[in-house]
Amino acid sequence: MHRDSDRHKLFSRRTAMLAGGKALLLSALVGRMYYLQVVESERYATLADENRINLRLLPPPRGRIVDRFGIPLAVNQQNYRVVLISENTDDVEGTLRVLGSIIPISDGEHRRILREVRRRRRFVPVTVRENLNWEEVAQIEVNAPDLPGVMIDVGESRFYPHGEETAHVLGYVAAVSEAEVTGDPLLELPGFRIGKAGVERIYDLALRGTGGSSQVEVNALGRVIRELSRQDGQPGAEIALTIDFDLQKMVTDRLAGESAAAVVMDVHTGDVLALASTPGYDPNAFNKGLSTDDWKTLVSNPRTPLINKAIAGQYPPGSTFKMAVALAALEKGVISPSATIFCPGFTRLGKARFHCWKRGGHGNVDMTRAITESCDVYFYEIARRTGIDRIAAMAERLGLGRPLGLDLPGEKDGLVPTKDWKRATMDEPWHMGETLISGIGQGYLLTTPLQLAVMTARLVNGGYAVTPHLTRDKVSPRATTPRPAPRYKSIGLSSWHLNIVNEATKAVVNGPRGTARRSAIKEEGFEMGGKTGTVQVRRITKAQREQGLKKNKDLPWKYRDHAIFVGYAPVHSPRYAVAVLVEHGGGGSTTAAPIAHDILLEAQRRDSARPGNTPPVSQADDSPGAAVKKG
Amino acid sequence: MATNGLSRAQLTLRQKLWQVPWLFILLLFATAAVGFAMLYSAGNGSLDPWASRQMVRFGLGVGVMIVVALTNIRLWLRYAYAIYAVTLLLLTAVEFGGFIGMGAQRWIDLGFFNLQPSELMKIALVLALARYFHAGSMEDVGRPTFLLVPLLMVAAPAALVLRQPDLGTALMLIIGAGAIFFVAGVRMWKFAVVFFGALGAAPVAWQFLRDYQKQRVLSFLNPESDPLGAGYHIIQSKIALGSGGVFGRGFMQGSQSHLNFLPEKQTDFIFTMLAEEFGLVGGLTLLGLYTLLLIYGFAISVSCRSQFGRLVGMGVTTTFFLYIFINIAMVMGLIPVVGVPLPLISYGGTVMVTLLLGFGLLAGVYVHRDMIIGRRGADEDL
C-alpha cells in the first residue's frame, strides 16, 4: 500500500496541475464572453438588428393627370394578377395545369413560372399572369379549392383611357432603365415605373410622390414576421392640364390617317387646348412592356409615330411666314401698305428667275392682296428691300427660332437664318437669293407647328409675347401652385401694322379671292382668319417647270408638298389660334385649311356652349375660364 | 485496512444509497433544468419537439446513472476491457452498417434508438485505460514499452472516429486519454515529445482532412472571408452572443435564435442562444454550475483510495470538461467549428446517456471511495 500512496500523491499533484490548466481555459472562456458581450456588445446588437429588420419601401400612388375640366387622362388602374405561392401547394405542375384550363398559359410562360418557382424562396409569390379581366378573376375564385397556392393579387398600374388620342401630350411610363437610377430608392423597386415621355416625364417627380417605408422583422429566410413601424409616403400630385380633352379628341380624329400635327392655343393666356400629332401610339403598350417587334415597327414607320411633330417636327413655314416679312417691311418703312408691285409670275435676280406659284402672275398687287392671294413676287421684292436680318429679328419677336418653353420634353428650336448664322455655320457669305427665298418662308427657315401657333397668337392678341403652357397650375416637384394671371410683354409692334396684316389674313379666308375662301366659317360670329402655306420638299428644275408641273397627288407620298394653315377665330375678337400641318398633304388651302376650319369651329362651339367656359362638371370655383376671360 | 475495504465492498444497498453524492446529483438536475428551459425556448415556447423528449431521456439516464453508481466498482474494473472491446466493435460496425446522418456516419440504427458508438467510446476508453494503469506500478509507467498498449487503445478508436469523419470526437478521445496518461504519472517530457511530434505531423495530417474539415479550419481563421458559406455559423453565433449583452434579450426574445439566423440552436449552438437570451449573467451562471460539477469531480477523484477509481473519476471529469470547453470555445469563435454538444444542455440522446453513464461511474467512485483494490483486483472475487 506504500506504493499506492506514492501513486496517490503523484496523482493528486498531477490532478492539481490539470485542474489549474482547466481553470485557465475556463477563464479564457469567461474573458471571451466578456469581450463579446460587454466590450463588443453594441456592435453585435446593431448587427443583430440589421439581420432581423428589413426596410421595405412602399411605393406611392402616381398622381393622376386630368384635362382642364377634370376628365381623367392618366389614371392608376387596379391590376388583377394571379400569383402562385409554391409552399401552399404540393404539386406545382398540377396546380398550373388546372390554372391553364381557366386562363391560357403558353409553354414559354409555363417554363418561366417553373423557373421562378425553383429560384425563389417557397413563400415568395410568383406572378403567373397580369391584367386579368373580371371574368377570369371570378373563374379563378370559383375554382379556388382546386387551385392550392393560387392567389389573386391586386396591384396598381398606369392606364391611359384614351390611348393614342393623348399619347403625345402625356407620354407614357415604363420600367426604370439602369441609367435612370438616381438616389431615389423607389427607382430600384422591381416593377416601378417612371415617366419616359411627355407630361409623364417632365413632371415625373411631382407625379411620383415620395415613397413610404415599413420596417419589418424578417427571419433568416426573409419571411416577414411582423411589421415594426410604418411611415406613409406622399402620394404623387394630381396634375390638371390646359388641354380640353373633347377638343383634343376631335383634333386627333380629324388628323387621323395623315402624318400631321395641330396645336390649338388660347391667344391671351397661352393655354394649349389641344396638341396632336398623328400617327400616335398606344402608351399602355409601353407600360406593359413592348415587344422588340412592336418597337421596330414603331421606329421604322416613315410617318414617325413616336415623334411629337407638334413640337419636334421642323418644317419651313412656307407662305405662313409672309406676315412676318410684311411686318418687317412695314416697320422698316420700305413699302407702304397701299403701294403696289407688279407680279408677272416671276422675278429676276441676276440671271436667276424666282417664280410665283401662279404661273401667269397676279398683276399689280398691294400688301393686302399679296397676303390674301399669297403672291410670291411681292414678297420676293419686299424681302429684298427689308434684308434678311430685319426679317429674322421680326420672326424671333413672333416666337420663331427658339424653344418656347412649353412643358413637354423634346421641343425643337426651329431655325431663323441670319447672315451671321450662315457665316458661322457654313463659312459662306449670305446671298441675296436666299433672302428672296426666305421671303416666302422657304430656304433655311424651319419652324414647328407650336411656333406657328404662337406666332399666330402674337399677331392677333395685340402683339403680346404669349408663351404656351400645358398645365393649369405651376408644378414643381414639391407642390403645385396656381399659375399667376399671365402678364405678357408687348413685342413692340405698331397696332396699325398689325391691323393691316390681320385684315389681310381675314380676307385670306373670307375675301372673294382668298386662298382659303372655301374653308370659311359661315356661322355668324365664328368667322376665322388665317394664312395658307404650301411647302415644297423637292427642288423643281427648269426642265420640270417647262414640262408642266405634276399634280401633288401624282407624286410619291414623300415628294408631295407639306400643307400648312395657321388660323385664328373669331375674327372680331380673336381668342383661339391654331396651326395645322399635314406632312406631304398637298396644298395648304386644300388640305390644311379645311382641318383648321373644323378645329376652330369646334373650339368656338364648345366655348359658346358653356358661357364663360364654365366646365360642366362641378368645378366652378377653380374654373380655368376665369383666367381665360381676363386675358 | 483490508478488512475495512472488504467491508466497504459488502455495503448493503441502503448503506450505498446513503453514500451517493446527492448534492452532486442535485447540481446535475439544476444544470439539466437550464437545458430544458433553453430547449423550451428553442421550440418557440413549446415542450415539443425537444424539451419533453430531453426530459424523458434525462429521467431514464438518471435511473441508469444511479444503478451504475450503486454497482460494485470491481465489476467495472473486471469488465473494463470487455466493454472497450464491444464498443470498438460497434465503432467498426458504423463504418459499414452505419446510418448516414449530418454528413458523417456516426449512428447505428437500433430501431428505437440511434446509437453513436463514438460517444460510448469516450467512457469505454476511460474504463480501459484506468484498468490498464491501475494494474501497472510506478516503475511500469516509467517504461516507454509499457505505454505502447494504452497508446494503441487510444489510436484505434481515434482513427476509426476520424475516418467517419468526426474531428471533434477524435480530439476528445485523444485529449481525454492524454489527461489519464498525465495523472497516471507519465513523464512530462514524453508529452512534450508527443506534442511536438504531432505539431510536426500536422502538415501531413492536413492532407488527410476532408475538404469540409479544411474549410472549417480556414473559415475559423477568417470567418468574414465567406460570410454566407462556411463562416456563417461563427458570425451569426458571435452576433447572437454579442447582442445578448450583460443581461440578455429576455427569455424567448433572442432574435438571432428565434428568427433562425442561428443554426443548430437546439444542439451545438445552444450556448449561444442561452447567452443571447440571458446575457453574460446567464452564461456565467451556467459556467458556474459546470465549475461546481468539475470541482466535485476533482474532489471525488482525489479522495478515492483506489487508482482505478481515481483514474475513472479524472477521465470522466476531463471528458466532461472537454465537452464544455470545446463547445463554448467553438460557439464563441475561439476554435474551429467541431461537432461537440454542450453537455446536459444540448438536445441529443446518446450524449445524454454517455454523460449520465460517466456521472454514474463518478458517483460510483465516490460510493466506493474507501474500497482498496489490489493491482490484480480485476481477478479477485467480488
Short mmCIF file of C-alpha atoms in Angstrom, two decimals, chain A residues 267-268 327 331 394 397-399 454-467 487-499 502 574:
data_model
loop_
_atom_site.label_atom_id
_atom_site.label_comp_id
_atom_site.label_asym_id
_atom_site.label_seq_id
_atom_site.Cartn_x
_atom_site.Cartn_y
_atom_site.Cartn_z
CA VAL A 267 -54.04 83.62 -77.76
CA HIS A 268 -54.21 85.55 -74.49
CA LEU A 327 -44.43 93.41 -90.69
CA GLU A 331 -41.56 98.55 -89.70
CA MET A 394 -39.18 90.07 -86.62
CA ARG A 397 -40.14 88.53 -81.90
CA LEU A 398 -43.03 86.47 -83.15
CA GLY A 399 -41.70 83.37 -81.42
CA VAL A 454 -47.62 81.04 -81.08
CA MET A 455 -46.72 83.37 -83.97
CA THR A 456 -50.36 83.50 -84.97
CA ALA A 457 -51.41 84.15 -81.39
CA ARG A 458 -48.96 87.04 -81.05
CA LEU A 459 -50.23 88.58 -84.30
CA VAL A 460 -53.84 88.59 -83.14
CA ASN A 461 -53.58 89.21 -79.39
CA GLY A 462 -52.41 92.78 -79.88
CA GLY A 463 -48.75 91.92 -80.10
CA TYR A 464 -48.06 90.34 -76.76
CA ALA A 465 -45.31 87.76 -76.27
CA VAL A 466 -47.64 84.97 -75.23
CA THR A 467 -45.90 81.63 -74.49
CA ARG A 487 -48.61 89.29 -67.91
CA TYR A 488 -47.00 89.01 -71.29
CA LYS A 489 -44.79 91.81 -72.55
CA SER A 490 -45.56 93.62 -75.77
CA ILE A 491 -43.34 92.70 -78.68
CA GLY A 492 -43.44 96.33 -79.77
CA LEU A 493 -45.42 96.20 -82.99
CA SER A 494 -47.47 99.12 -84.14
CA SER A 495 -51.14 98.29 -83.93
CA TRP A 496 -51.63 99.95 -87.31
CA HIS A 497 -49.22 97.46 -88.91
CA LEU A 498 -50.81 94.57 -87.09
CA ASN A 499 -54.21 95.70 -88.23
CA ASN A 502 -54.80 90.89 -89.68
CA PRO A 574 -59.56 86.57 -81.62
#
